[in-house]
PDB file of C-alpha atoms in Angstrom:
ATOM      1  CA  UNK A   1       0.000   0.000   0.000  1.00 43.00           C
ATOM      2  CA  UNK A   2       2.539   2.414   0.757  1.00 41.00           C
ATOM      3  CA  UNK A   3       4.278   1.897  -2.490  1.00 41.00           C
ATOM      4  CA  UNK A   4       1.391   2.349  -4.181  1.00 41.00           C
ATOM      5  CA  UNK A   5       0.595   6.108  -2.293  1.00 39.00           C
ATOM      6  CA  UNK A   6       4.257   6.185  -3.110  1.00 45.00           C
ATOM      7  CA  UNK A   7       4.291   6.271  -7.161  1.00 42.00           C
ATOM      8  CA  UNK A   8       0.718   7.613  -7.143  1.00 43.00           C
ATOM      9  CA  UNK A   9       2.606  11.188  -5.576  1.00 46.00           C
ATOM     10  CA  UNK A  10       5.516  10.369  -7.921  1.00 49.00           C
ATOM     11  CA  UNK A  11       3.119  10.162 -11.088  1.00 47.00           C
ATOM     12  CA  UNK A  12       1.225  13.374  -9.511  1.00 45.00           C
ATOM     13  CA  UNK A  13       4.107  14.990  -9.597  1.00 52.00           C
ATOM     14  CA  UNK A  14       5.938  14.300 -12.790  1.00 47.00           C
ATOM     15  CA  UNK A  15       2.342  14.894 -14.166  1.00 43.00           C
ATOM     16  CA  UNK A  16       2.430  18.367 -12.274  1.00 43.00           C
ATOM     17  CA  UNK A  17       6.005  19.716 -13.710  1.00 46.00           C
ATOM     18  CA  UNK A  18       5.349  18.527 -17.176  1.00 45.00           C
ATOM     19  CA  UNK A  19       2.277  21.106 -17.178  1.00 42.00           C
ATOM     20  CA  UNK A  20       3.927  23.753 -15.353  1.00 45.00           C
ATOM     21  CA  UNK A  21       7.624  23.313 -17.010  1.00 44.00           C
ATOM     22  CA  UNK A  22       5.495  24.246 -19.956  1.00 43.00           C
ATOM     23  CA  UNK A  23       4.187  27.467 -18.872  1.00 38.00           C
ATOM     24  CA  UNK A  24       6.785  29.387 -17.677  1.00 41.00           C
ATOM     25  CA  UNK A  25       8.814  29.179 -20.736  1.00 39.00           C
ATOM     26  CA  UNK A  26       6.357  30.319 -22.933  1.00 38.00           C
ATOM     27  CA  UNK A  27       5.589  33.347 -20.861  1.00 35.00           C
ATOM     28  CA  UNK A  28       8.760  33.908 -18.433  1.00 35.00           C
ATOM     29  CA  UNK A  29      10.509  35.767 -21.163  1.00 37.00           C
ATOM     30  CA  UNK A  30       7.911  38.091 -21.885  1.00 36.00           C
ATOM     31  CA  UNK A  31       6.941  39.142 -18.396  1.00 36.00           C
ATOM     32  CA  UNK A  32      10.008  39.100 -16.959  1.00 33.00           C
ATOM     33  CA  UNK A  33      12.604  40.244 -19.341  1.00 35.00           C
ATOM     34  CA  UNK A  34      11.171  41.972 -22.610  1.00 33.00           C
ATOM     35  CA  UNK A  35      13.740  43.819 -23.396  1.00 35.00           C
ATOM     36  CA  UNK A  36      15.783  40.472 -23.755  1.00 33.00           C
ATOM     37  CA  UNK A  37      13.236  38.919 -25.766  1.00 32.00           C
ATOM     38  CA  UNK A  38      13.637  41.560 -27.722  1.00 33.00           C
ATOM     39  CA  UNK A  39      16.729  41.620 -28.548  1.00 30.00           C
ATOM     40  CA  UNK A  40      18.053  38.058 -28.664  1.00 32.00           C
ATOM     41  CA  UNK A  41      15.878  34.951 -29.457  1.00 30.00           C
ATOM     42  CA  UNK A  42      14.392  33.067 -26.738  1.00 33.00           C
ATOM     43  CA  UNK A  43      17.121  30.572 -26.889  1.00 34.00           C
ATOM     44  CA  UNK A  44      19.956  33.087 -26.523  1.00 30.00           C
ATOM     45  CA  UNK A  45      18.607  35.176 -23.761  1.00 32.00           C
ATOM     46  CA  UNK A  46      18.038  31.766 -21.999  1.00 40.00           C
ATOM     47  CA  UNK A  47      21.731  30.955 -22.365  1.00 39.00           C
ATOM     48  CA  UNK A  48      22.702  33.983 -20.762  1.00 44.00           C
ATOM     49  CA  UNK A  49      20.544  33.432 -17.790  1.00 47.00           C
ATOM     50  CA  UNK A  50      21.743  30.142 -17.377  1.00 43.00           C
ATOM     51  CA  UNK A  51      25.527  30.622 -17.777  1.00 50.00           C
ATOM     52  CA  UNK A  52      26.208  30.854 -13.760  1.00 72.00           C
ATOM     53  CA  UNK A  53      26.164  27.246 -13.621  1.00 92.00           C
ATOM     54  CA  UNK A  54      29.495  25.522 -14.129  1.00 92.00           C
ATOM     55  CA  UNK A  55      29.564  21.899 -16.365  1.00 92.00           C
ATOM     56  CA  UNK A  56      31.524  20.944 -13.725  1.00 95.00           C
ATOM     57  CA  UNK A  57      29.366  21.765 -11.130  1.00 95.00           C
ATOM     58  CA  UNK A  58      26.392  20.105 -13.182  1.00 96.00           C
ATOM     59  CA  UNK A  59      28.131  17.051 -13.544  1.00 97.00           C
ATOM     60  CA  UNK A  60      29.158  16.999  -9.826  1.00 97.00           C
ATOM     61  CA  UNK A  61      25.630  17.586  -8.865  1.00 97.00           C
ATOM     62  CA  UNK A  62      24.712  14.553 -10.835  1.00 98.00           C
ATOM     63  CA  UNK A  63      27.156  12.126 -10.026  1.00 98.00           C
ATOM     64  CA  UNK A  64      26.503  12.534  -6.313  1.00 97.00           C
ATOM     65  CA  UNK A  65      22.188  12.114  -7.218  1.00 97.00           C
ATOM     66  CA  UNK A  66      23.267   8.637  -8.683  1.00 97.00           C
ATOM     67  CA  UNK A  67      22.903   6.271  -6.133  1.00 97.00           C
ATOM     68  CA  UNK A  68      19.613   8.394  -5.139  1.00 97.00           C
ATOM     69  CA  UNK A  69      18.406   7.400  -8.662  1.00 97.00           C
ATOM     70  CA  UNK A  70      19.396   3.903  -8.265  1.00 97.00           C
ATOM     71  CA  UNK A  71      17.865   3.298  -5.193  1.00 97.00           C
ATOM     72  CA  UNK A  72      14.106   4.469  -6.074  1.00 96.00           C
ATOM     73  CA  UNK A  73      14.076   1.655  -8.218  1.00 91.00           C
ATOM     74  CA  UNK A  74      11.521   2.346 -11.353  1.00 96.00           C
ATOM     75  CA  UNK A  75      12.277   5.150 -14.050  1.00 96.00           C
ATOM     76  CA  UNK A  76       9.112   7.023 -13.557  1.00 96.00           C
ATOM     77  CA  UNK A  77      10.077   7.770  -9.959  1.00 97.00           C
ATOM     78  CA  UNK A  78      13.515   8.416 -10.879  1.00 97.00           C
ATOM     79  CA  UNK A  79      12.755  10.593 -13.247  1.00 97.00           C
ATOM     80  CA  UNK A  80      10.249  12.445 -11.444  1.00 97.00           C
ATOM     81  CA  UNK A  81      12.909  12.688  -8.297  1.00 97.00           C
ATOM     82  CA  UNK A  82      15.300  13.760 -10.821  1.00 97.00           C
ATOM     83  CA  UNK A  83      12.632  16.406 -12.257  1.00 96.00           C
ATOM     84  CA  UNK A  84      12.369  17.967  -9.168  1.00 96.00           C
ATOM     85  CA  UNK A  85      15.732  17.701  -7.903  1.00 96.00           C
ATOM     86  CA  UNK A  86      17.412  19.037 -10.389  1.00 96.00           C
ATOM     87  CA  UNK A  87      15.227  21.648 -10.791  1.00 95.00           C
ATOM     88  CA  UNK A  88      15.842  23.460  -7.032  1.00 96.00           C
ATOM     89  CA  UNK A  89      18.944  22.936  -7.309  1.00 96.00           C
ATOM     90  CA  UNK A  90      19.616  25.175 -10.284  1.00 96.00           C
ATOM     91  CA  UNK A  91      17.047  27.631  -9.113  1.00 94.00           C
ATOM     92  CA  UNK A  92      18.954  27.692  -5.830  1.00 94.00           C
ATOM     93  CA  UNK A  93      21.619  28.704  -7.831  1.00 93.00           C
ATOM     94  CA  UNK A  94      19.447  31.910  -9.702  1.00 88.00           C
ATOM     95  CA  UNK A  95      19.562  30.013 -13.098  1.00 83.00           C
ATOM     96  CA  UNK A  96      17.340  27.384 -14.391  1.00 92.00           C
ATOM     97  CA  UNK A  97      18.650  26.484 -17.853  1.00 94.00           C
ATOM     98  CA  UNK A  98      16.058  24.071 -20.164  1.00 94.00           C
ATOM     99  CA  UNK A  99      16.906  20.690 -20.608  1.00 95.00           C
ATOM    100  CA  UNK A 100      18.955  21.257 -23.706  1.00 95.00           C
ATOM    101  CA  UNK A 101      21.310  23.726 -22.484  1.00 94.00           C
ATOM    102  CA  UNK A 102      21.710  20.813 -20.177  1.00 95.00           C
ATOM    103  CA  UNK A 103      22.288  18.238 -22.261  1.00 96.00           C
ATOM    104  CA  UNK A 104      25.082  20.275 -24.008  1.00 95.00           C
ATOM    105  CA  UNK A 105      26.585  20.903 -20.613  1.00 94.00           C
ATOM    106  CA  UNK A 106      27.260  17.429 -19.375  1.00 96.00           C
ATOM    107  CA  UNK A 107      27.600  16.235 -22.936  1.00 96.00           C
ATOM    108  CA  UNK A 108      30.824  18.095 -23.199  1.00 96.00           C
ATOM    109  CA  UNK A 109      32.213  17.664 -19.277  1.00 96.00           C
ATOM    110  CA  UNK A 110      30.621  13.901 -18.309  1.00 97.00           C
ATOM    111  CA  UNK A 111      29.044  11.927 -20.642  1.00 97.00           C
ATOM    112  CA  UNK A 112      29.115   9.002 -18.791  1.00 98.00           C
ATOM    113  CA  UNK A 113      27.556  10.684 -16.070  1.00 97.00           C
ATOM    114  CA  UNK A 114      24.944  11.891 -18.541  1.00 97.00           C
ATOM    115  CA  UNK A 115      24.158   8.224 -19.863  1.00 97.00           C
ATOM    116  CA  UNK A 116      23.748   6.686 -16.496  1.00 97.00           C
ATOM    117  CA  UNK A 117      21.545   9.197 -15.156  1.00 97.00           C
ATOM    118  CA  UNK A 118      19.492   8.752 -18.664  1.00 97.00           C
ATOM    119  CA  UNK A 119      19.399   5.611 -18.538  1.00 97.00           C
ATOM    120  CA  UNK A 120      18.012   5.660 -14.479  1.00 97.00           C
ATOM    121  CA  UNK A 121      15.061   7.860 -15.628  1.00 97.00           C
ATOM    122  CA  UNK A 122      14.229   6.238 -18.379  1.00 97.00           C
ATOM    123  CA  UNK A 123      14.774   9.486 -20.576  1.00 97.00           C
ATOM    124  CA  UNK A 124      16.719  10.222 -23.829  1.00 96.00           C
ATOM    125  CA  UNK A 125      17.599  13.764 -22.402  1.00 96.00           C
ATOM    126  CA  UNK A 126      17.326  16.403 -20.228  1.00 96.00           C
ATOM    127  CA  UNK A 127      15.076  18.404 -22.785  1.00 95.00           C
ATOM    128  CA  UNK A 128      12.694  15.581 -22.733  1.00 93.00           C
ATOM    129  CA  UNK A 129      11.886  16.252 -18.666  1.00 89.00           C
TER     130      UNK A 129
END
């Protein structure tokens, strides 16, 4: 039963952030930074917002949520934790980058990092959370 209760709030919450992680793109720029989306494209002015954050850093984050991701046990709760996770910690760190700015990150500093924690929640990338 309490597994159950368990992936029912896991599913509730991947469910959750895949509607919101929707919204905010589409309107963050625009009501919080017009100027910037005016003068760069959305993917530029997003890249600037996001360059705080260190590949290194990224990949050290990552490598330490492993065994996290391995213990959970089933890729919909791993990638849900990982959703989450990895989410507060960027915005912790004033920069929340979207998934492909990710994916170019660790693809250059730890690929192998990258591929395990893929392969854990069951995703292809970081764009696809």
């Amino acid at each position: 039963m309490t597994r159950i209760s368990g992936f029912i709030l896991t599913a509730a919450s991947v469910l959750l952030l895949a509607a919101c992680s929707g919204s905010p793109s589409a309107t963050t720029p625009s009501a919080t930074a017009p100027a910037a989306a005016e003068s760069d494209t959305a993917g530029t002015a997003s890249t600037g917002s996001a360059a705080p954050v260190s590949g290194a850093d990224v990949c050290a984050y990552l490598r330490g949520q492993i065994p996290t991701l391995e213990g959970i046990g089933s890729e919909v709760g791993a990638m849900a934790n990982l959703t989450v996770n990895l989410y507060s910690w960027y915005e912790q760190r004033g920069a929340v980058p979207n998934g492909s700015q990710i994916d170019e990150q660790v693809a250059k500093e730890c690929p192998d990092v990258a591929t395990q924690v893929y392969k854990l929640a069951g995703i292809k990338s970081f764009a696809s959370l």
